Coordinates of C-alpha atoms in Angstrom, one line a residue:
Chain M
X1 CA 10.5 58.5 52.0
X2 CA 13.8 56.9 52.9
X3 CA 16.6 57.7 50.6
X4 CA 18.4 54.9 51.0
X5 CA 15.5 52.8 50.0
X6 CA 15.6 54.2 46.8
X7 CA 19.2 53.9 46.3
X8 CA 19.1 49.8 47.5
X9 CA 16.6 49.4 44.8
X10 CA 18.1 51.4 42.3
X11 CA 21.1 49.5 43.1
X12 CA 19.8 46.0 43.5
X13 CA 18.1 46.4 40.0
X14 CA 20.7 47.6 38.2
X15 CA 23.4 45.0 39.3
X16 CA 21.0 42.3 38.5
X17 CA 20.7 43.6 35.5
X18 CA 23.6 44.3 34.6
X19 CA 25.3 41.2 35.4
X20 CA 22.7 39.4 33.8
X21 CA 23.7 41.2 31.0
X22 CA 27.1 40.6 30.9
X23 CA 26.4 37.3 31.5
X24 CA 23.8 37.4 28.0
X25 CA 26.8 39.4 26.0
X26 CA 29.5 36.5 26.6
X27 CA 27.2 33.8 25.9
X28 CA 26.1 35.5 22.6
X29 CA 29.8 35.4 21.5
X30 CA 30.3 31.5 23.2
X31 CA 27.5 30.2 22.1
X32 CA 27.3 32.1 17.9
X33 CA 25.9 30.2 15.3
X34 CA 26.6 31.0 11.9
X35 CA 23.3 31.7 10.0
X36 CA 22.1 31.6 6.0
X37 CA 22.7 35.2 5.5
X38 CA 19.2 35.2 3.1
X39 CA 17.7 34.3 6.5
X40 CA 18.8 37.1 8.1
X41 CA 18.1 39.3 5.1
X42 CA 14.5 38.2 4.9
X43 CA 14.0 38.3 8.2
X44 CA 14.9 42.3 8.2
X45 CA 12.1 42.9 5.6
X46 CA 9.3 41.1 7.9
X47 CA 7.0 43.2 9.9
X48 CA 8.7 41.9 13.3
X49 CA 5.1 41.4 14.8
X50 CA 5.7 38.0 15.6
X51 CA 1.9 37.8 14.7
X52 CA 1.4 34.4 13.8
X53 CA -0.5 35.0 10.7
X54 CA 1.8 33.1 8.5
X55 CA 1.1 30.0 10.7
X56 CA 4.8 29.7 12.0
X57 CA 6.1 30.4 15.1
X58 CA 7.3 34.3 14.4
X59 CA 9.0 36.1 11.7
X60 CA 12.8 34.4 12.0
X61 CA 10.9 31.2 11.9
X62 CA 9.1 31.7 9.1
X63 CA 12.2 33.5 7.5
X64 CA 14.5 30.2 7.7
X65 CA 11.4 28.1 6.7
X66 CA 11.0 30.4 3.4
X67 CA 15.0 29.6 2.9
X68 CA 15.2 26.4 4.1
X69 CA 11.8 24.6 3.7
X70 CA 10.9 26.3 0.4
X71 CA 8.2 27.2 2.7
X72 CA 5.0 30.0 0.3
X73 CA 6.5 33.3 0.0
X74 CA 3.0 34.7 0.4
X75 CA 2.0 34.0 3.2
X76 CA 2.8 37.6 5.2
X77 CA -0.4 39.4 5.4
X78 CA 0.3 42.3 7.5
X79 CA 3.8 43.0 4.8
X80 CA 1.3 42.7 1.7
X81 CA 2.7 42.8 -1.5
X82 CA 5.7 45.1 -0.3
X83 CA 7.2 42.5 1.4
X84 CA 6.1 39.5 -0.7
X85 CA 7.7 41.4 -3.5
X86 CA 11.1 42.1 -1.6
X87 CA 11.6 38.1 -0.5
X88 CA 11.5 37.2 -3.7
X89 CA 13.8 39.5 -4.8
X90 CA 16.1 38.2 -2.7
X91 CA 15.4 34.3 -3.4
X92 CA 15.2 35.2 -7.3
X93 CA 18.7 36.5 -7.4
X94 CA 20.1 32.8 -7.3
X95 CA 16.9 30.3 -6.4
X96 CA 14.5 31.4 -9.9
X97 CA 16.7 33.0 -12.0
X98 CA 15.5 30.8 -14.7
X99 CA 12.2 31.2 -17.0
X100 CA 9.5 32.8 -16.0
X101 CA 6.6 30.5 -15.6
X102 CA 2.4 31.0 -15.3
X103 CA -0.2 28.6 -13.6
X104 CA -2.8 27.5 -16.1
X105 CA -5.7 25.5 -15.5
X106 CA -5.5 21.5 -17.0
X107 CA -9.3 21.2 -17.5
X108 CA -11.7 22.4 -19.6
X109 CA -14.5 20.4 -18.1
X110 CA -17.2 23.4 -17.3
X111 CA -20.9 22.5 -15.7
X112 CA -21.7 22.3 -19.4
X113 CA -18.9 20.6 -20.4
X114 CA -18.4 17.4 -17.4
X115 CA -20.9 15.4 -15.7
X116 CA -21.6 15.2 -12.0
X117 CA -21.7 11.7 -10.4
X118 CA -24.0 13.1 -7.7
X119 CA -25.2 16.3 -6.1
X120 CA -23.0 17.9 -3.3
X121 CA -24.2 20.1 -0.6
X122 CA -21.1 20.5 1.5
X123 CA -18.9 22.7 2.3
X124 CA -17.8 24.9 -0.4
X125 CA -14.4 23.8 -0.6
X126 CA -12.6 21.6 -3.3
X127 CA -10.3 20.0 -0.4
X128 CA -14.1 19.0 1.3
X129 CA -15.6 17.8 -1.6
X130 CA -12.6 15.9 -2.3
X131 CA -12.8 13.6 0.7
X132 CA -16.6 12.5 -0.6
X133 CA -15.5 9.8 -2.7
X134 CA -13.2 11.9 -4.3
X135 CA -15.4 14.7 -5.6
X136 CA -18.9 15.2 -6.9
X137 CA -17.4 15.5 -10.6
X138 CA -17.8 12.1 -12.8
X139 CA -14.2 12.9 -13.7
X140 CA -11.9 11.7 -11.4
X141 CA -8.9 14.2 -12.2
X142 CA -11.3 17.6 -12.9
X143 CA -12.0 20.7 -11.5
X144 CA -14.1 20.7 -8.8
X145 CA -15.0 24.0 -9.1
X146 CA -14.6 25.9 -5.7
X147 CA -11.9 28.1 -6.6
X148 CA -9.7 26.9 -3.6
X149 CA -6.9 28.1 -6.3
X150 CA -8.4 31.5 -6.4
X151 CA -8.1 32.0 -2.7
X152 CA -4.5 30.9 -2.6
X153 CA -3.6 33.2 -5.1
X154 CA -2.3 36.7 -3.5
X155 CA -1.8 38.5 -6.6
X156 CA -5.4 38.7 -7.7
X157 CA -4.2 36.6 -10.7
X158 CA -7.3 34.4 -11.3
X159 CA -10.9 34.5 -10.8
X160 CA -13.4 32.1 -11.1
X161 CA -15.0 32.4 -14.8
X162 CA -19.3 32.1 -15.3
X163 CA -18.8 28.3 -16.1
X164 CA -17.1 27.5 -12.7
X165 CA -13.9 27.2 -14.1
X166 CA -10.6 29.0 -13.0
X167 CA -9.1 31.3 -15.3
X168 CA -5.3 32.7 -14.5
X169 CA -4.6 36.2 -15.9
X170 CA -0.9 36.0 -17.1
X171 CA -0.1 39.6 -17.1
X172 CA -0.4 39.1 -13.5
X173 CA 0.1 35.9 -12.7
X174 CA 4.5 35.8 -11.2
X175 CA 4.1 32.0 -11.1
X176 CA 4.5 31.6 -7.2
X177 CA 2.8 28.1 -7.3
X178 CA 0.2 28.7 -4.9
X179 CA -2.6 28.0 -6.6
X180 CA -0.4 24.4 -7.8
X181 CA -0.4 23.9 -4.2
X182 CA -3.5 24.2 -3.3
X183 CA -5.4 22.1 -5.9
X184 CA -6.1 18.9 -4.1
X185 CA -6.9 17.2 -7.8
X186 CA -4.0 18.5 -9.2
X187 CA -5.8 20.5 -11.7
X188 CA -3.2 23.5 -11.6
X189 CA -0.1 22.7 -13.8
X190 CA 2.6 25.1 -14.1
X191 CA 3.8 26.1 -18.0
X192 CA 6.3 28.8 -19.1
X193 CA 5.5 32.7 -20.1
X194 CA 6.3 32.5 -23.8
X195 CA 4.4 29.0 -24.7
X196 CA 0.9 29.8 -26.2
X197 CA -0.3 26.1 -26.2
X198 CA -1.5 23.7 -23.8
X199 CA -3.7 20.4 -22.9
X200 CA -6.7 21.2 -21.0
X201 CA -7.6 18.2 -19.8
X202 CA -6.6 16.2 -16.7
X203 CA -7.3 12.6 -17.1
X204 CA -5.5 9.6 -17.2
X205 CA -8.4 7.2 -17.3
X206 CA -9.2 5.2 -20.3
X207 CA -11.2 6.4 -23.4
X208 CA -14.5 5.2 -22.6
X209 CA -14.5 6.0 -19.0
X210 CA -13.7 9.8 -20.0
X211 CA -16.0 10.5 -23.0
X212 CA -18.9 8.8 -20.4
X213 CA -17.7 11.6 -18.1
X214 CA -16.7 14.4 -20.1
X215 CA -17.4 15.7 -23.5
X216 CA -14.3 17.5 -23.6
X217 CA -11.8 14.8 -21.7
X218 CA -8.9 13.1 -23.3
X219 CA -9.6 9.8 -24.4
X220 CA -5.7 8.9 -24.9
X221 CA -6.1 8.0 -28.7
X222 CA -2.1 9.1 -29.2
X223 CA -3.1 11.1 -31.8
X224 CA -1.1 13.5 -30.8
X225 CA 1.9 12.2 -29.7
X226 CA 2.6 10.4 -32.4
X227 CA 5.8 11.3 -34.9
X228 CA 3.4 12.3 -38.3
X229 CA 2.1 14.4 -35.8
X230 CA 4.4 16.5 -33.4
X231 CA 7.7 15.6 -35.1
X232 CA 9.7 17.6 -32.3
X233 CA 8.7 14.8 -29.5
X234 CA 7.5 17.7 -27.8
X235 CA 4.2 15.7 -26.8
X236 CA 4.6 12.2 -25.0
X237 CA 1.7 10.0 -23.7
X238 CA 2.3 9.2 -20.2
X239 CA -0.3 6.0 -19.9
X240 CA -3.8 7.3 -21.4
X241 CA -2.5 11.2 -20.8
X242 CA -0.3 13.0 -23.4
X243 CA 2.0 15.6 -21.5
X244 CA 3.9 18.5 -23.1
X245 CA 7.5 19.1 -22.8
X246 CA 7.7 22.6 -23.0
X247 CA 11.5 23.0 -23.3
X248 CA 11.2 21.6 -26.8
X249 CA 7.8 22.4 -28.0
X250 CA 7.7 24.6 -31.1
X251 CA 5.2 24.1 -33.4
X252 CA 2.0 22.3 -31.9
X253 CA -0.8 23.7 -34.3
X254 CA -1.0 19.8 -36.1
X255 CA -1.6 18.5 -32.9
X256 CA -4.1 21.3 -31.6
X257 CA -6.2 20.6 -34.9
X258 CA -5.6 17.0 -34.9
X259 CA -6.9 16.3 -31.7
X260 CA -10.4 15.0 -32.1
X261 CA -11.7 16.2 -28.8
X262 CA -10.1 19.4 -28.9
X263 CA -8.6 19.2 -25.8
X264 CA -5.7 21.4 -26.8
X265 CA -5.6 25.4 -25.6
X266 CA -4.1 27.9 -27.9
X267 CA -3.7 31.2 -25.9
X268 CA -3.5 33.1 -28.8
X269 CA -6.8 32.4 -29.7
X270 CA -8.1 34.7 -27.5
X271 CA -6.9 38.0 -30.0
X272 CA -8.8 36.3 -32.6
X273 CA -12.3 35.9 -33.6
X274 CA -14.1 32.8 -33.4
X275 CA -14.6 32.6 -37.3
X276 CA -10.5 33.5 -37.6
X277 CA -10.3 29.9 -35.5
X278 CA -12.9 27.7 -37.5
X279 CA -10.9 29.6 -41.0
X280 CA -7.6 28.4 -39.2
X281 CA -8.9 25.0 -39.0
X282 CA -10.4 24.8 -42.2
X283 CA -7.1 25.9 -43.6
X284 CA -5.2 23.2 -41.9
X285 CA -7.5 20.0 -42.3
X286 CA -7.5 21.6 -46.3
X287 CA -3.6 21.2 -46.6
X288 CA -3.8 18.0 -44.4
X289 CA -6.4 16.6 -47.1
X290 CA -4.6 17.7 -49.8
X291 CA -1.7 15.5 -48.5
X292 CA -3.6 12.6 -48.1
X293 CA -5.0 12.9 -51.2
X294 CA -1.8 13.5 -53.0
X295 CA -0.2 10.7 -50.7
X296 CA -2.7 8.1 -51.8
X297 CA -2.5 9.8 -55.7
X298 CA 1.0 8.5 -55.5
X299 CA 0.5 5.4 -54.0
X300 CA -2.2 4.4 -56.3
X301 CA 0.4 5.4 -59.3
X302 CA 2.9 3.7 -57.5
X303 CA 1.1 0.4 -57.7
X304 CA -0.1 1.4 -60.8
X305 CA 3.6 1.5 -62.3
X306 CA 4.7 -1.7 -60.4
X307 CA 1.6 -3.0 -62.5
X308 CA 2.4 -2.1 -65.4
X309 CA 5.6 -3.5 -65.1
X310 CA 4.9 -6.8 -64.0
X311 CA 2.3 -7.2 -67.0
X312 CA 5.1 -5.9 -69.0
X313 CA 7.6 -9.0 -68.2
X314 CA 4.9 -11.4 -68.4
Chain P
X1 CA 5.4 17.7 52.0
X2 CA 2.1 16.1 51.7
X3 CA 1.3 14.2 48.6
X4 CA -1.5 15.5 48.1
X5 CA -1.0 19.2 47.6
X6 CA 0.7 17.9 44.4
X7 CA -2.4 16.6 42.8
X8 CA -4.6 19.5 44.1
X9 CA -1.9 21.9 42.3
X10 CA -1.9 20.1 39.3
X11 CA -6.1 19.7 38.7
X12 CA -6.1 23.2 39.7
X13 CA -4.0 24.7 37.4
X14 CA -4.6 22.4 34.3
X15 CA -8.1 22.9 34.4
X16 CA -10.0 24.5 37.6
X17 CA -7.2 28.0 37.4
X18 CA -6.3 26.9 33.3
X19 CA -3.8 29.8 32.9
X20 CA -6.1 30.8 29.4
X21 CA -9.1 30.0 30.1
X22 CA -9.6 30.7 33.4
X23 CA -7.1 33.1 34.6
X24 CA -7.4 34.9 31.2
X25 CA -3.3 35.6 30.9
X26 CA -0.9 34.6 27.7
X27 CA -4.4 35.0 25.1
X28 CA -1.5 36.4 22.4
X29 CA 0.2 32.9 21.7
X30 CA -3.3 31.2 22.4
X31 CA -4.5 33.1 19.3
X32 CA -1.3 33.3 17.6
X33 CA -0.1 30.2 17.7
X34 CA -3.4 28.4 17.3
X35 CA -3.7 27.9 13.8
X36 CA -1.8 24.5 13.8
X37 CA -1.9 21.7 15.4
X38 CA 2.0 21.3 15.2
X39 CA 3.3 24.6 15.7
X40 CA 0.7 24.7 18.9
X41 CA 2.6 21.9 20.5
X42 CA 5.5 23.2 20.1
X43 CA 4.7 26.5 21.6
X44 CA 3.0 24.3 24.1
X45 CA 6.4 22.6 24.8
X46 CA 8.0 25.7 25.1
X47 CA 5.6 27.1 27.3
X48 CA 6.0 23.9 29.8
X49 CA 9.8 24.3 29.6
X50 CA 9.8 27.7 30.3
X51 CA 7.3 27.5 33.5
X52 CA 9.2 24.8 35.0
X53 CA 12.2 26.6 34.5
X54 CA 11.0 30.2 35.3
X55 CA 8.8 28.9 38.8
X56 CA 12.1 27.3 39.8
X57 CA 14.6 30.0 39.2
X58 CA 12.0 33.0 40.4
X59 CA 11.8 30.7 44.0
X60 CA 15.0 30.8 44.8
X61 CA 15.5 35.0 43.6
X62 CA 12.6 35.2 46.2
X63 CA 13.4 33.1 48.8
X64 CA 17.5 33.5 48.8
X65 CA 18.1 37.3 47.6
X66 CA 14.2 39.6 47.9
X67 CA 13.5 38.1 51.4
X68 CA 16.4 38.3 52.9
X69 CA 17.6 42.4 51.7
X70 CA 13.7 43.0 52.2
X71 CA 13.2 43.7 48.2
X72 CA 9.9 42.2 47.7
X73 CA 8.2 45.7 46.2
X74 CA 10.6 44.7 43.4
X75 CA 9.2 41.4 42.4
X76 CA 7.9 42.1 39.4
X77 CA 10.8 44.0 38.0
X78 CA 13.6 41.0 39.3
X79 CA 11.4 38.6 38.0
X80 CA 11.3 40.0 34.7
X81 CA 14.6 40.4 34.3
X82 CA 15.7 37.0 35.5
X83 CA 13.3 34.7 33.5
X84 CA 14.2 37.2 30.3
X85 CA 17.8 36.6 30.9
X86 CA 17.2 33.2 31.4
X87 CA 15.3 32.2 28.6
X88 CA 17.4 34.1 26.3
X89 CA 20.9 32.0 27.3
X90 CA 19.1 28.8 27.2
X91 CA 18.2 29.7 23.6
X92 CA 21.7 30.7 23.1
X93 CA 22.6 27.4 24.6
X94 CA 20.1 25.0 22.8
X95 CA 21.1 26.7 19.8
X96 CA 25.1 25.8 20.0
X97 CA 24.5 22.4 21.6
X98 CA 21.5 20.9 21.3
X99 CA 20.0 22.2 17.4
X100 CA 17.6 19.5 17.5
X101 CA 15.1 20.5 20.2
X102 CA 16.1 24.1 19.4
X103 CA 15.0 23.4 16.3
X104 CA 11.5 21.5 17.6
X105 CA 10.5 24.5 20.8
X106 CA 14.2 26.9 20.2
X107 CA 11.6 29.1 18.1
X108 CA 9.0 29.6 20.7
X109 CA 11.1 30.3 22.9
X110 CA 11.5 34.4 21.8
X111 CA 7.6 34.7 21.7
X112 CA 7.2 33.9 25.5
X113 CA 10.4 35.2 27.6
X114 CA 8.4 38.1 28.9
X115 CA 5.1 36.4 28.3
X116 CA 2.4 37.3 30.9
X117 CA 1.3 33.6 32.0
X118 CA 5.1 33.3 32.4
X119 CA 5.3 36.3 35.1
X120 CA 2.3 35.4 36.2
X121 CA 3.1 31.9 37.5
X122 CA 6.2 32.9 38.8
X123 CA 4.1 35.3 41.2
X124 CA 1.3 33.3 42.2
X125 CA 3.6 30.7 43.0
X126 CA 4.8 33.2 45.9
X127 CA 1.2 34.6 46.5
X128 CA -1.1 32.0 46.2
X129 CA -2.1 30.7 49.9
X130 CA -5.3 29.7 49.5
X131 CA -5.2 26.4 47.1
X132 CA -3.2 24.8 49.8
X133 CA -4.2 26.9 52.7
X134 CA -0.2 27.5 53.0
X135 CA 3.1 29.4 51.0
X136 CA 4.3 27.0 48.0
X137 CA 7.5 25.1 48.7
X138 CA 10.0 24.9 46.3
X139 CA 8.9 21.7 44.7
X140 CA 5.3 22.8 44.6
X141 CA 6.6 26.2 43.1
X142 CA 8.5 23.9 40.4
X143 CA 5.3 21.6 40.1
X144 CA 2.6 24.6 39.6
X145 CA 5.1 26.2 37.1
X146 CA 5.1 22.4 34.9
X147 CA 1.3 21.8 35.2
X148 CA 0.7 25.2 34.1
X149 CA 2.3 24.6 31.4
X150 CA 0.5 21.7 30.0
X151 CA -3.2 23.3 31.2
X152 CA -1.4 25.9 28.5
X153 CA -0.7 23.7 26.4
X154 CA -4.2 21.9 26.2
X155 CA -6.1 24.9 26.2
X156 CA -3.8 25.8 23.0
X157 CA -4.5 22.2 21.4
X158 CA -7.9 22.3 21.9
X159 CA -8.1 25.9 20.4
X160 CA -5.9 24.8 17.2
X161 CA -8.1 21.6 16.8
X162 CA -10.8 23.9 16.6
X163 CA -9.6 26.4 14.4
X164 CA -8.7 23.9 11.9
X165 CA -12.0 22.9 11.7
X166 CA -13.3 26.4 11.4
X167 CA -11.2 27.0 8.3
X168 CA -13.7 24.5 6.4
X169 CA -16.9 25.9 8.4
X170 CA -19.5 27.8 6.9
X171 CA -19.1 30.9 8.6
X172 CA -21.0 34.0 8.4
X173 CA -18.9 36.7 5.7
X174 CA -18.9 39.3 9.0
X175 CA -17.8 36.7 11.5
X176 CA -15.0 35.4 9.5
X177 CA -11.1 35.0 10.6
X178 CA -10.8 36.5 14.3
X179 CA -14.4 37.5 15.4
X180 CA -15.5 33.4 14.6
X181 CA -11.9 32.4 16.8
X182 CA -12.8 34.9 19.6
X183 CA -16.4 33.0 19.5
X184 CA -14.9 30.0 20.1
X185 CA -12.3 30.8 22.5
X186 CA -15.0 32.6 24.8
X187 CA -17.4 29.6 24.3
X188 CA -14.2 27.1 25.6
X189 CA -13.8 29.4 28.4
X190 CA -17.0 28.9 29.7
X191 CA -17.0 25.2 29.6
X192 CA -13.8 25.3 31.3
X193 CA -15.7 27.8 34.0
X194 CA -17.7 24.7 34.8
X195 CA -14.6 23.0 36.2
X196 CA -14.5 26.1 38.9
X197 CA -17.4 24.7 41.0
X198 CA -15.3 21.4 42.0
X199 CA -14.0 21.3 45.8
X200 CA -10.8 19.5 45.6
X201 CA -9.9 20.2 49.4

């Protein structure tokens, strides 16, 4: 073997190389670009496989789309729950610092509960059965029932209950907004921790339409929204659907009982018993008829009085 | 030149020698990067930009600098080093001075500096003789690099067409996620297998 060989090719290499990278060490200094320093941060926690799972192009593009695009922060399976954890510690510090919210499901409308327009025997996924004339459900703003929102959730926050029906467990749930996401009926809704009472229902279609569909749907009677009722404003109707404004909720228990489809979702039902409930209700439509009674009482002596007196002048 | 060694180059290497499906090199973006539609033509782009570039400036390390101080046992290792480099200061570049089309392909760009398919057209530009029946010029080199790219490219599309399909599927429990995409991109080979019996000379 020829020595010199060796030592052109040893040679050769290295001086490519190293020019090339003196060539690569000016240009990093000519050509820096200042970055979002979360990007960088968040980029330092990913795996660095460049593995494509989260559907971007590698981890620094996925780590500028989390920062900049607002882009799921679950979506890294080979970091699990390690790394989902540490991104949003770093986004949290300044992007959620503010209440902590839960997913909850807006419908109540379970096989027993909802009708089906028709039978379906796709796919069994809500974003298939959607594009069949919108879904198999005779409600046009329900649950479809496939638990797409259970398979976007990475926190093993929800499960699907026995009447096909998501349920989100709160303890667990850190209010990500996947499963929000992924609804393609919009069935998810978003609420805060420490509020105990929701609408489960969905629908903005008319009265009729609804009860024909559902027995438990909304039929937009205002019932609830209205002044006598929720005082606060807390509940508005937006067209045929009354919405919550959970900032100013308080008290909602007149509205819960009042509402004559009981379409309202108390979650602190779920420590009591089912007689507790029915007493509950008893209780309130008691006081409520008491009210009335002593309302009308009144306005019976009322006109009684004004009676009296106008016999009196004559 | 003669015309026509362009077109044979190019049906050769987009479908007949598809750098995925045929020549098996660069599977890791082709299953990586196959899960969207978008993201798979921009790593497409990418992959056409740096071809081009990579065939043209691995020509002229070969031609004006191995040949010449008889270094051609050190192809691989030049090569390497050169598109590396290369790619890594156009990304530099594109990122200063150009932020929109480094923000379209810019991000592809690290996933395939030292990418197999890359190396590998930049030395069958120099070895292949018998497509042509002759050594690659320099604007054949240049043309091989650019339609190896987009047979890249469409093998990629095809593949992320599929997969998003397959999301929806009804796939065995065991077969789910990567078996079911290996399937498929075994099952696309082939067909594309059946391009290999056409005589284009």
């Amino acid at each position: 073997m020829d020595t010199t060989q060796i030592i052109t090719a040893f040679l050769s290499v290295g001086l490519i190389g190293a020019v090339l990278g003196a060539v690569l060490a000016y240009a990093s200094k000519v050509f820096h670009v200042e970055v979002d320093p979360k990007v960088e941060k968040i980029g330092e926690i990913l795996p660095q496989a460049n593995c494509g799972a989260c559907a971007y192009a590698g981890c620094a593009d996925y780590a500028d789309a989390v920062v900049s695009k607002g882009a799921d922060i679950t979506l890294c399976s080979p970091g699990g729950q390690e790394v989902i954890d540490q991104i949003a510690e770093i986004l949290g510090t300044n992007a959620e610092a503010g209440k902590a919210m839960v997913a909850y499901c807006a419908c109540n409308g379970t096989k027993e509960n909802a009708k089906d327009r028709f039978e379906y025997y796709g796919p069994e996924s809500c974003s298939s059965a959607v594009f069949i004339s919108g879904g198999h459900k005779a409600c046009d703003y329900g649950c479809l029932g496939f638990g797409e929102c259970v398979e976007a959730c990475s926190f093993g926050a929800m499960y699907m209950d026995d009447n096909g029906l998501p349920v989100v467990i709160d303890e667990k749930c850190v209010g990500c907004g996947a499963c929000v996401r992924a609804c393609p009926k919009d069935v998810m809704k978003m609420m805060p921790k420490d509020s105990k009472v929701y609408i489960a229902c969905n629908s903005k279609a008319k009265g009729k339409e609804v009860s024909d569909a559902c027995k438990v749907g909304c039929i937009g009677c205002k019932i609830c929204a209205m002044p006598k009722t929720t005082p606060s404003g807390a509940i508005k109707m937006e067209g045929d659907l009354p919405v919550i404004n959970f900032d100013i909720a308080d008290n909602l228990v007149a509205a819960k009982f009042k509402c004559p489809k009981d379409c309202f979702e108390d979650k602190g039902d779920a420590e009591k018993t089912t007689e507790e409930i029915a007493k509950e209700k008893a209780d309130f439509k008691a006081v409520e008829a008491e009210k009335t009674a002593a309302a009308k009482k009144a306005a019976l002596e009322k006109a009684a009085a004004a009676k009296a007196a106008k016999e009196a002048e004559a | 030149m003669d015309f026509s060694h362009l077109i044979v180059i190019a049906v050769s290497s987009i479908f007949i020698n598809n750098f995925v499906l045929g020549r098996f090199l660069g599977i890791c973006p082709f299953i990586g990067v196959s899960k969207k539609l978008d993201s798979a033509l921009g790593m497409g782009m990418a992959v056409i930009f740096v071809m081009t570039l990579a065939s043209t400036v691995t020509f002229l390390i070969q031609t004006y600098v191995l040949v010449p101080f008889e270094l051609e046992y050190l192809r691989t290792i030049a090569f390497i080093l050169v598109i590396a480099s290369l790619v890594q200061f156009i990304e530099m570049f594109m990122k200063k001075n150009m932020p929109s089309l480094y923000q379209s392909l810019g991000v592809f760009l690290p996933l395939i500096t030292t990418n197999c398919a890359v190396l590998g057209v930049a030395i069958l530009n120099i070895d292949d003789i018998a497509l042509i029946g002759q050594h690659f010029n320099f604007i054949e080199s240049v043309w091989n690099g650019f339609t190896a790219g987009i047979g890249f490219t469409i093998a990629l599309l095809l593949m992320a067409g599929i997969r998003e399909r397959l999301e929806l599927a009804d796939v065995p429990e065991s077969l789910k996620g990567t078996p079911i995409t290996f399937i498929s991109a075994s099952l696309i080979a082939v067909a594309f297998l059946g391009f290999s019996g056409m005589s284009i000379m």
